[in-house]
PDB file of C-alpha atoms in Angstrom:
ATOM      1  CA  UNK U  30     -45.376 -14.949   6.034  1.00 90.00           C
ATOM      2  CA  UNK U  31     -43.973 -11.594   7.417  1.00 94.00           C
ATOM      3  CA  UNK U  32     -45.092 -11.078  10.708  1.00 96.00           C
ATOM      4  CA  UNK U  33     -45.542  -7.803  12.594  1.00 97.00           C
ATOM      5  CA  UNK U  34     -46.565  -6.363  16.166  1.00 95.00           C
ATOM      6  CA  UNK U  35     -48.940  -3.664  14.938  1.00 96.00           C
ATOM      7  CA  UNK U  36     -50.802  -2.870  10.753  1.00 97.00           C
ATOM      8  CA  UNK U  37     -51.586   0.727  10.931  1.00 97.00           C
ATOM      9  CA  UNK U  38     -53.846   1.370   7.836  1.00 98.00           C
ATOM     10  CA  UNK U  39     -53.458   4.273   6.273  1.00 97.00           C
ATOM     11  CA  UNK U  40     -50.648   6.348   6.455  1.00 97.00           C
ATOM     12  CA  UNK U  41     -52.365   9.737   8.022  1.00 97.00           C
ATOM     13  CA  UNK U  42     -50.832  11.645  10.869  1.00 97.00           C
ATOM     14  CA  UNK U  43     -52.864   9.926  13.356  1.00 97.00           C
ATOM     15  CA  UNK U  44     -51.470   6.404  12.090  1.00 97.00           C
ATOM     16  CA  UNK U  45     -47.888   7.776  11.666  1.00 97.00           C
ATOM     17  CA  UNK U  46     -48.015   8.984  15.123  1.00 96.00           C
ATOM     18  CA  UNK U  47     -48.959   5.665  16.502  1.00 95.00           C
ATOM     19  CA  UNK U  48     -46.430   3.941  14.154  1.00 96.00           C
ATOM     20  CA  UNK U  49     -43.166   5.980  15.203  1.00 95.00           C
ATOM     21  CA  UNK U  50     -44.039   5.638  18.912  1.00 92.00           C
ATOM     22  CA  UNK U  51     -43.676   1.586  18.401  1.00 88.00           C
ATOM     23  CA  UNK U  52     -41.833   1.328  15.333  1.00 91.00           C
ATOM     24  CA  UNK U  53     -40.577  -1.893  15.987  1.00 89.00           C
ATOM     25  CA  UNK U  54     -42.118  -4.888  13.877  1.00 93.00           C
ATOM     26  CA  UNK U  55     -44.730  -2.517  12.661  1.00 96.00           C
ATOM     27  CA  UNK U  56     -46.232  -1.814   9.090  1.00 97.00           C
ATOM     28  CA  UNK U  57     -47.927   1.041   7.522  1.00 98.00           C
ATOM     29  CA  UNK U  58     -50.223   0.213   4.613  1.00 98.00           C
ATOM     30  CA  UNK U  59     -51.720   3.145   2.476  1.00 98.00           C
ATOM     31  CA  UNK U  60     -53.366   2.772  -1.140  1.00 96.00           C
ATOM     32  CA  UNK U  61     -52.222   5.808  -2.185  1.00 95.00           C
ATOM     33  CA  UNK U  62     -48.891   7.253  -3.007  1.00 95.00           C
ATOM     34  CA  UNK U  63     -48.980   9.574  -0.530  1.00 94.00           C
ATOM     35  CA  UNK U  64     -48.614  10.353   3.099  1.00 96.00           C
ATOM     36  CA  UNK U  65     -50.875  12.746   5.015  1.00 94.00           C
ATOM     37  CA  UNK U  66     -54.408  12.154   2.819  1.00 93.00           C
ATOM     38  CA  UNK U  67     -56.030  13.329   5.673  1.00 95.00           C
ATOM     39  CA  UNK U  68     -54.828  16.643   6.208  1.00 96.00           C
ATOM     40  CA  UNK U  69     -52.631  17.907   3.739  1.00 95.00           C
ATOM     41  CA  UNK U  70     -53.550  16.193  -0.028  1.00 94.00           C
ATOM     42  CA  UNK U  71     -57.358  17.072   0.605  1.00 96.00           C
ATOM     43  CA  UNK U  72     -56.405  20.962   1.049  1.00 96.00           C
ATOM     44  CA  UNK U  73     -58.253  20.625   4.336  1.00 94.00           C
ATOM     45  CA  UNK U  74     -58.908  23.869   6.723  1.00 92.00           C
ATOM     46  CA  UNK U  75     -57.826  23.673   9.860  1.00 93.00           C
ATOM     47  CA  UNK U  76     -57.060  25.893  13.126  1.00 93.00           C
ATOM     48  CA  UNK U  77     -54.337  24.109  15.548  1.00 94.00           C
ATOM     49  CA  UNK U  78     -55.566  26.595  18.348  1.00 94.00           C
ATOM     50  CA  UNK U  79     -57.690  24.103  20.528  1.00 91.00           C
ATOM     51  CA  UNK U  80     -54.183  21.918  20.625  1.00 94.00           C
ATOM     52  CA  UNK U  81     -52.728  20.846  23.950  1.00 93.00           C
ATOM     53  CA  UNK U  82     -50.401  18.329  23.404  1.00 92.00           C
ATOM     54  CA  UNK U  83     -50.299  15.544  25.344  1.00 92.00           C
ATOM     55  CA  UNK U  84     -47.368  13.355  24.235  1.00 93.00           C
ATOM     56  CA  UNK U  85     -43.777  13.751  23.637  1.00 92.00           C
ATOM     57  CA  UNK U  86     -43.839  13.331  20.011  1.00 93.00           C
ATOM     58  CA  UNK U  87     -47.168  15.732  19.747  1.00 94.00           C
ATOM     59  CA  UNK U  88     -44.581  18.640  21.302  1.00 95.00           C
ATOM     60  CA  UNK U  89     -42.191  17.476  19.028  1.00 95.00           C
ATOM     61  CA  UNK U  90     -43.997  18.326  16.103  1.00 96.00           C
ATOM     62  CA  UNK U  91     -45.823  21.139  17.574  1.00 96.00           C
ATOM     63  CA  UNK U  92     -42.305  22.898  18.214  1.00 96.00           C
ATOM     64  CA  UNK U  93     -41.446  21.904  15.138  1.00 96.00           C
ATOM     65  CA  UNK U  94     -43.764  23.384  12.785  1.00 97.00           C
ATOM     66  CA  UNK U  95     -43.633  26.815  15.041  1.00 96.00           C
ATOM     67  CA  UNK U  96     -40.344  26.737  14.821  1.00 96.00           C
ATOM     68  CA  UNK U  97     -40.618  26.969  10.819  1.00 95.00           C
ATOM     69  CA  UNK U  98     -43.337  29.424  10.794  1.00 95.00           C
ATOM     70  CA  UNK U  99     -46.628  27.065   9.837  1.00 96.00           C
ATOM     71  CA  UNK U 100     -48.917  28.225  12.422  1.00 96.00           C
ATOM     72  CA  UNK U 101     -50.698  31.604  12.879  1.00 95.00           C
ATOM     73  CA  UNK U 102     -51.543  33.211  15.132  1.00 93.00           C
ATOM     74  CA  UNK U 103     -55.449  32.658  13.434  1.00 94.00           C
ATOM     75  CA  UNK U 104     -55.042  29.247  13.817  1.00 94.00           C
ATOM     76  CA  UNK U 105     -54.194  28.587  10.101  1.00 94.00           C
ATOM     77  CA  UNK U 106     -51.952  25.998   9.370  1.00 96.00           C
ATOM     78  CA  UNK U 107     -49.560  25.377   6.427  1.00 96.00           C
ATOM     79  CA  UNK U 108     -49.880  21.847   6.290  1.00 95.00           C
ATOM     80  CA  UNK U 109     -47.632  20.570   3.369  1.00 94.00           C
ATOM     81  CA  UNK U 110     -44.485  21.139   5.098  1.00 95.00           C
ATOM     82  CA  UNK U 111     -45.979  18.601   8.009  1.00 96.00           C
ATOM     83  CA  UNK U 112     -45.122  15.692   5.432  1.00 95.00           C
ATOM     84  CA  UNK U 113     -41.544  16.353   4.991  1.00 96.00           C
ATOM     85  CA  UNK U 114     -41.143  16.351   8.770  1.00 96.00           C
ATOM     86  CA  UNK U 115     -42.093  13.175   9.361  1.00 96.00           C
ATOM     87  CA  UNK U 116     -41.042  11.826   5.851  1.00 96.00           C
ATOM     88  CA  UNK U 117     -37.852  12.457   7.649  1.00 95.00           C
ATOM     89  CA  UNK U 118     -38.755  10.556  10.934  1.00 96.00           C
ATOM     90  CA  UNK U 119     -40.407   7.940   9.536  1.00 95.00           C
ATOM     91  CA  UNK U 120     -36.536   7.367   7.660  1.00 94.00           C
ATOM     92  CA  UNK U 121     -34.948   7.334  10.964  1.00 94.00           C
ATOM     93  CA  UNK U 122     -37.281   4.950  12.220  1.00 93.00           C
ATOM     94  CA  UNK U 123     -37.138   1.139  11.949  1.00 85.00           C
ATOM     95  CA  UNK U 124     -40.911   1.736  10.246  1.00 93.00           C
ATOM     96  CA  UNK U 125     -41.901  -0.704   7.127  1.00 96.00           C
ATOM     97  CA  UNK U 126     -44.395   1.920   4.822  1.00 97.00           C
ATOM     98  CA  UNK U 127     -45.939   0.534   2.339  1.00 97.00           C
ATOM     99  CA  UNK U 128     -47.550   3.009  -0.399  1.00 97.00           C
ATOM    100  CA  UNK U 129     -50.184   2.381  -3.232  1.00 97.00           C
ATOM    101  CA  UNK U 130     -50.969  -0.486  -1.090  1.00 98.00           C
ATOM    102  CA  UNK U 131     -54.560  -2.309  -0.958  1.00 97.00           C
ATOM    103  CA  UNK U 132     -55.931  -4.541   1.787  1.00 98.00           C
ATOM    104  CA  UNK U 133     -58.342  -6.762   0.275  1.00 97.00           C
ATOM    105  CA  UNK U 134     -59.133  -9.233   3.111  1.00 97.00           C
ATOM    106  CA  UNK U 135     -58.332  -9.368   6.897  1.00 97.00           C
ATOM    107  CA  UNK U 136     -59.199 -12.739   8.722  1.00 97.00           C
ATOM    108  CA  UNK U 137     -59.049 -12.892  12.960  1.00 97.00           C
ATOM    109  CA  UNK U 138     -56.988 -16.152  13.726  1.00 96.00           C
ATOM    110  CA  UNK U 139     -55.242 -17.111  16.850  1.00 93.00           C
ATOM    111  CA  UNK U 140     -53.028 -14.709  18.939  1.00 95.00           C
ATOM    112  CA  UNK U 141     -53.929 -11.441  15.597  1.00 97.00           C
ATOM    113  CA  UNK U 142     -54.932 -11.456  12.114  1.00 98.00           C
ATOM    114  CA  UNK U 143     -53.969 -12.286   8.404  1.00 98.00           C
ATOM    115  CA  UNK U 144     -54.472  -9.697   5.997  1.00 98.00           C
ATOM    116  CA  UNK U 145     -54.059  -9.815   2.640  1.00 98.00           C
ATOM    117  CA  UNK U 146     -52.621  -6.872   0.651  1.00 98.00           C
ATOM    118  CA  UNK U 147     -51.982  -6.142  -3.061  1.00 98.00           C
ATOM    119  CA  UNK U 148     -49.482  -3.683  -4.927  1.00 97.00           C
ATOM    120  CA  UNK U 149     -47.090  -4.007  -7.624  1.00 96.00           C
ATOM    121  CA  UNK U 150     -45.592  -6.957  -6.928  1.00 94.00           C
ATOM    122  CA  UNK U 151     -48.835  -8.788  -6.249  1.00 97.00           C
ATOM    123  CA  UNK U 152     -50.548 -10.234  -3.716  1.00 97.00           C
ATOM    124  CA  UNK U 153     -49.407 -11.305  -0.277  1.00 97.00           C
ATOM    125  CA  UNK U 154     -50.471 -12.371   3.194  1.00 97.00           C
ATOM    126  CA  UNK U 155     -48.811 -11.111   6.305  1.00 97.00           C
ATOM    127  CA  UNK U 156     -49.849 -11.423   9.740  1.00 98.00           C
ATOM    128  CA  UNK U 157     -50.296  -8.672  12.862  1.00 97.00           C
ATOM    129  CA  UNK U 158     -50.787  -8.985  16.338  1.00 97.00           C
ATOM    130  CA  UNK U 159     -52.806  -5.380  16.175  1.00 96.00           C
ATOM    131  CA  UNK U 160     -54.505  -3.450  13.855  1.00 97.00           C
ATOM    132  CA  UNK U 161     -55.540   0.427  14.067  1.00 96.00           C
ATOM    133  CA  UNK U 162     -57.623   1.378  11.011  1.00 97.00           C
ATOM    134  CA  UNK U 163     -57.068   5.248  10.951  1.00 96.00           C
ATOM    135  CA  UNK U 164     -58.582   5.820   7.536  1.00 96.00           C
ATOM    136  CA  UNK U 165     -61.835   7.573   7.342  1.00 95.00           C
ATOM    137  CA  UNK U 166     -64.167   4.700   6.186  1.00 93.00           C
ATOM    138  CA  UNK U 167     -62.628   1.741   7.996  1.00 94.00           C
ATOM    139  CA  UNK U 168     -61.073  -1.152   6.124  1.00 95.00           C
ATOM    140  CA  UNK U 169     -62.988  -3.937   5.589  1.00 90.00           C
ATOM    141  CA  UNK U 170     -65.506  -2.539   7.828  1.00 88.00           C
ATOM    142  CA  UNK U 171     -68.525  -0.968   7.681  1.00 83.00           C
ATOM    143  CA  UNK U 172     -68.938   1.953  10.417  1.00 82.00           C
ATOM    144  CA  UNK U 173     -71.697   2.992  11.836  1.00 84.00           C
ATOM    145  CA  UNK U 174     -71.370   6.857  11.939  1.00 88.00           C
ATOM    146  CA  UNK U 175     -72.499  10.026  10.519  1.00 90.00           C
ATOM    147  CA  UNK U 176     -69.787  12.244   8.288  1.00 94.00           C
ATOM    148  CA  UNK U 177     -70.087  13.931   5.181  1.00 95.00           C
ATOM    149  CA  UNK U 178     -66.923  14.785   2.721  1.00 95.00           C
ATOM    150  CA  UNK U 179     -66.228  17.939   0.676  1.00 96.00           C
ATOM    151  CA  UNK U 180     -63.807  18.333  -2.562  1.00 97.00           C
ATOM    152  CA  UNK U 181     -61.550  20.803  -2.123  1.00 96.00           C
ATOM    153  CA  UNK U 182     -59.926  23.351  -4.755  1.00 95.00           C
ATOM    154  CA  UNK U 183     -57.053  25.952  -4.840  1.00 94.00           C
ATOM    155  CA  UNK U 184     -58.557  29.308  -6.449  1.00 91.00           C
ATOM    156  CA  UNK U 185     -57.919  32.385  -7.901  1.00 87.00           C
ATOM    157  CA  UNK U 186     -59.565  35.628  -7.441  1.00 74.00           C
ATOM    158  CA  UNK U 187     -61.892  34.197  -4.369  1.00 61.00           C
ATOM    159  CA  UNK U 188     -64.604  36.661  -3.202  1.00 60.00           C
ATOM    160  CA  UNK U 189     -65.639  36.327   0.550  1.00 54.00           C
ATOM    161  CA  UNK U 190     -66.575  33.106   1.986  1.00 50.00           C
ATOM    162  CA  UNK U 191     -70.404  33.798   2.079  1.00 46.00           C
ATOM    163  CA  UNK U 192     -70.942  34.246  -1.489  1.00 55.00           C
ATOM    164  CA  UNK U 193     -74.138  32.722  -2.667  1.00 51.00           C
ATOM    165  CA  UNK U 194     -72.926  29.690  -4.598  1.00 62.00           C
ATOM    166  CA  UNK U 195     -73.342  26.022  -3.716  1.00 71.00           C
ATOM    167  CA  UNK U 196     -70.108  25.821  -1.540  1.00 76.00           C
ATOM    168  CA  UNK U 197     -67.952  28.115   0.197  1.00 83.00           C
ATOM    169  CA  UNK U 198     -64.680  29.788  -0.083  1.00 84.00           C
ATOM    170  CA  UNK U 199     -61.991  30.568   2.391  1.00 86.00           C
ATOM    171  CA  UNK U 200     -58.449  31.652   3.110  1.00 88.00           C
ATOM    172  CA  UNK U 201     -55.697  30.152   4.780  1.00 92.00           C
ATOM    173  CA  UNK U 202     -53.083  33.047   6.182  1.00 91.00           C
ATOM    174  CA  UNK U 203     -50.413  30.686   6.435  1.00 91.00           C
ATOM    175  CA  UNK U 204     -49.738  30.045   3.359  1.00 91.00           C
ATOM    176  CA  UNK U 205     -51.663  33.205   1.273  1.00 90.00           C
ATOM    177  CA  UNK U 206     -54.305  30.690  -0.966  1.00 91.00           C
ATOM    178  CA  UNK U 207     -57.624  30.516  -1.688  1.00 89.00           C
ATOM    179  CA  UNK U 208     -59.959  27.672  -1.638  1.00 91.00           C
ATOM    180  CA  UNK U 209     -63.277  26.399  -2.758  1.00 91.00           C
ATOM    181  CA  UNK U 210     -65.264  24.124  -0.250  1.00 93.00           C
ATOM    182  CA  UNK U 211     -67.338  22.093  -2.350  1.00 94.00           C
ATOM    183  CA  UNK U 212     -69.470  19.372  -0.780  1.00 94.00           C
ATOM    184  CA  UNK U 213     -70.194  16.256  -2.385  1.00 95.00           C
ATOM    185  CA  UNK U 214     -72.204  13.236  -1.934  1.00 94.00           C
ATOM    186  CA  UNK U 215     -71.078  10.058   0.222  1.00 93.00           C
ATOM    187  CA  UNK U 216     -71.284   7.506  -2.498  1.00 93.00           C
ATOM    188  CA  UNK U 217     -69.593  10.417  -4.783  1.00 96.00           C
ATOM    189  CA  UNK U 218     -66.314   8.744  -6.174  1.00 96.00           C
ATOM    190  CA  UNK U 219     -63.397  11.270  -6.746  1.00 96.00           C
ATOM    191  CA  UNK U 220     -64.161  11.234 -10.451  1.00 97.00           C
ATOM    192  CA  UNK U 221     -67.864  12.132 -10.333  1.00 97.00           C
ATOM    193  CA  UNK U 222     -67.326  14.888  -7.422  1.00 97.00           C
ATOM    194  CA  UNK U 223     -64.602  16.648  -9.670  1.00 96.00           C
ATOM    195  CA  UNK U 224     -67.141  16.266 -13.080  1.00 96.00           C
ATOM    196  CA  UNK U 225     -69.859  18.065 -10.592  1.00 94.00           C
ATOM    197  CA  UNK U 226     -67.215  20.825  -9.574  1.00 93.00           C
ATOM    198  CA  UNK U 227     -66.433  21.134 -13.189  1.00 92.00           C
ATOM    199  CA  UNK U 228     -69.805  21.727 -14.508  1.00 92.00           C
ATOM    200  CA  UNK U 229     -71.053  24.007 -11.665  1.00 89.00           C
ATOM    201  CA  UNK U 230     -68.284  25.863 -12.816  1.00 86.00           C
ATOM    202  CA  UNK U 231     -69.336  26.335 -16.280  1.00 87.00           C
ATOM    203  CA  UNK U 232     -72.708  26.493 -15.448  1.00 87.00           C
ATOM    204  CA  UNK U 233     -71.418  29.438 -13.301  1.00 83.00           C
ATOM    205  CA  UNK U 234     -69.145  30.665 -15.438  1.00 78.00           C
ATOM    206  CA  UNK U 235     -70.724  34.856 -15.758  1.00 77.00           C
ATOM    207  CA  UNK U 236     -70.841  34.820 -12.016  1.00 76.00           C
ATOM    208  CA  UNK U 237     -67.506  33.268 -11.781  1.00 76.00           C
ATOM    209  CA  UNK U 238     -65.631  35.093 -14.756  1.00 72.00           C
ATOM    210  CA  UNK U 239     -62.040  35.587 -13.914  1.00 74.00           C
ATOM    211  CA  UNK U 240     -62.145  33.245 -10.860  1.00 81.00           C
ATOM    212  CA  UNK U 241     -60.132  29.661 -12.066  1.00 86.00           C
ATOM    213  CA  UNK U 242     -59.915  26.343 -10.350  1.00 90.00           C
ATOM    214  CA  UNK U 243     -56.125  26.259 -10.164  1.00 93.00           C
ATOM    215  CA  UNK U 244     -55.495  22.604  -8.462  1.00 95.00           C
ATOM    216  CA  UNK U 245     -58.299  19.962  -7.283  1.00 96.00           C
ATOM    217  CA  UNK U 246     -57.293  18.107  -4.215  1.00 96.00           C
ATOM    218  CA  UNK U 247     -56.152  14.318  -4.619  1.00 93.00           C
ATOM    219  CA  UNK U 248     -58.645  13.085  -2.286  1.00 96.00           C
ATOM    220  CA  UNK U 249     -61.546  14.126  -0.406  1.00 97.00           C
ATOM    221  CA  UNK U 250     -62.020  16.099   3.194  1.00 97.00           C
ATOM    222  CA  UNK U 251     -64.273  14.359   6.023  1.00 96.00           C
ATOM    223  CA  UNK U 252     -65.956  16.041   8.446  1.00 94.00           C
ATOM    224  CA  UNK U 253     -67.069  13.784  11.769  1.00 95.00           C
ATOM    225  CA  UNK U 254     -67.250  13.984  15.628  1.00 93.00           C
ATOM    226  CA  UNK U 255     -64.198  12.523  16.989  1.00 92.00           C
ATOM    227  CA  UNK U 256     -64.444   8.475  16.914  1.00 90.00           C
ATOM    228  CA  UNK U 257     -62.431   5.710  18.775  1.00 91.00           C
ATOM    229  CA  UNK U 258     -63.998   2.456  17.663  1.00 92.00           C
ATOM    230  CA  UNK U 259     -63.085  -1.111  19.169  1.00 92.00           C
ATOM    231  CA  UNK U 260     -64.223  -3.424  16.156  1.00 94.00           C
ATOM    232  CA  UNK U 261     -62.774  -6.262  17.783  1.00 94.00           C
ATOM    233  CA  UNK U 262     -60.237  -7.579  20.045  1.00 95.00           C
ATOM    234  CA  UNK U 263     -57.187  -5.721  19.558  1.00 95.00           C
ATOM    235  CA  UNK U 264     -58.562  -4.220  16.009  1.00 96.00           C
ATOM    236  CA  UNK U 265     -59.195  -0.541  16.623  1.00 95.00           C
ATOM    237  CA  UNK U 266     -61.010   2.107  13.907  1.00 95.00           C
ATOM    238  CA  UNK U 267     -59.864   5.708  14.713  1.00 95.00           C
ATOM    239  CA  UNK U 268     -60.163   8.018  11.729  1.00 96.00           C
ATOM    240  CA  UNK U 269     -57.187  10.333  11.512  1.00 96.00           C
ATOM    241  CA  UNK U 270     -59.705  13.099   9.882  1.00 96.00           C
ATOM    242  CA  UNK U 271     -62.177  13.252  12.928  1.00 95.00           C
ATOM    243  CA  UNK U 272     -59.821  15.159  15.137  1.00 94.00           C
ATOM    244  CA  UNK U 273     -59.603  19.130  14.342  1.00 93.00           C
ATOM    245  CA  UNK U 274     -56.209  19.278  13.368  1.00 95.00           C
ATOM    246  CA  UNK U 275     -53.303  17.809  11.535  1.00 97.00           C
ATOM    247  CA  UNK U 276     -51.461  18.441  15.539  1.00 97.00           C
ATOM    248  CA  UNK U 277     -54.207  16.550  17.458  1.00 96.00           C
ATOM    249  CA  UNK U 278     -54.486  13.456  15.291  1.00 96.00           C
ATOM    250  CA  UNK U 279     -50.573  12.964  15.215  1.00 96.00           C
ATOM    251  CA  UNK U 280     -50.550  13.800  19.328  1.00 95.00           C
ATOM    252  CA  UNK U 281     -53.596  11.144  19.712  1.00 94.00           C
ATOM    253  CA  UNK U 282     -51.262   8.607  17.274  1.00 95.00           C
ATOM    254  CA  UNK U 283     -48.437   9.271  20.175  1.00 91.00           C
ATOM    255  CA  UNK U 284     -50.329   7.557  22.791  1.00 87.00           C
ATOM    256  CA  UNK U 285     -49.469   4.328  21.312  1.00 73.00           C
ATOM    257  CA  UNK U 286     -51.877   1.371  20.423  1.00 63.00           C
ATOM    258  CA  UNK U 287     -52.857   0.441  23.792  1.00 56.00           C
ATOM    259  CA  UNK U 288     -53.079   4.306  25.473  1.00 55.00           C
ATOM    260  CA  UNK U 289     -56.590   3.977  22.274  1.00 54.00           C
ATOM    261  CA  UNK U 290     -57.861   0.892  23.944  1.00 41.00           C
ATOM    262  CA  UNK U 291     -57.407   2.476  27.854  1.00 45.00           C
ATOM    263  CA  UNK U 292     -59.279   5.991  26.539  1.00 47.00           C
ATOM    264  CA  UNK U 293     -61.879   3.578  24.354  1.00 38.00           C
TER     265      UNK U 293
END
């Protein structure tokens, strides 16, 4: 059984933060294929001007980022580029990411936990001292908080953001694109919210002539106050999407594992 100091679940900036500030005998598990759900693959809008960072690595990849033109002055961000920075970290790094990855069952035993993860080459049990659950619903846990998630779409032709249509538009500066907002249900699966999108676009389609969906986000956005959960001994939940910016969940990640328990 492979045995590691800290699981981060969910490879968000939050949880890549924590991982590269320990990297050391730690893991990163994500079911999808991709880094940065949270932020960047859910089109998400954002405005980094309320960041302050606090951490060495949260200056890092503030300077980093300015340095390369991706914020504005309006607070916009241009988020995609984020990933291949710390793509390029997390190679440096003695960091074990594991992608399209699926925990199916964690179990508290003496001195951490067992989880049990599947992927391609089936399942397997390793163990971790720690845990921190950044993704937005918790892992094998049930949280007790209120949120609500929106589907979000690359546009052409956008009118203004308060056009009367179920959803909302906006721009992002940095990068010159135009989105559709559209919110969706919490039991919505990513299959049903994009049939919904679909149809209220036909359904639409006089008041929306001209205007196409050019690219659906891969996931959805979440929207919820900022949340530091201890669901048990050295097993945190801290959703990467609950802080207002790609720049403040990777600068809360830099505090390290037990800087969440002393703030808790």
């Amino acid at each position: 059984m492979r045995r590691y100091r800290l699981a981060v679940l969910g490879a968000s900036f939050l949880g890549i933060g924590a991982a590269l500030t320990e990297p050391a005998d730690t893991i990163i598990i994500e079911p999808s294929c991709r880094l940065g759900d949270d932020y960047v693959n859910c089109l998400r809008a954002q405005d980094w001007r309320t960041f302050h960072p606090c951490t060495k690595s949260g200056k890092q990849l503030y300077s980093e980022m300015e340095k390369r033109g991706l914020l504005y002055k309006d607070g916009s961000v241009y988020a995609e580029p984020a990933i291949f920075i710390l793509s390029k970290w997390l190679y440096q790094s003695n960091v074990s990411v594991c992608l399209s990855t699926t925990v199916t069952k964690i179990v508290k035993t003496n001195g951490g936990y067992e989880l049990t993860i599947f992927n391609c080459d089936g399942q397997a049990t390793i163990f971790a001292e720690r845990i921190l659950d950044t993704t937005p619903t918790g892992v094998m846990y049930t949280p007790d908080i209120d949120y609500s998630k929106q589907l979000n779409s690359v546009v052409t032709n956008a009118p203004a953001d308060s056009y009367p249509i179920f959803g909302h538009f906006y721009h992002n500066s940095a990068n010159n694109l135009h989105y559709f907002a559209f919110p969706v249900g919490k039991s919505d699966s990513w299959i049903s919210a994009r049939d919904s999108l679909h149809r209220l676009w036909l359904e639409n389609k006089d008041t929306l002539n001209g205007w196409r969906l050019v690219f659906t986000a891969f996931t959805f956005a979440y929207k919820m106050p900022t949340t530091k959960v201890q669901v048990n001994d050295n097993h945190n939940w801290i959703p990467s999407c609950s802080f207002p910016s790609l720049l403040e969940a990777f600068d809360e990640g830099g505090c390290g594992f037990d800087g969440f328990i002393q703030n808790h």
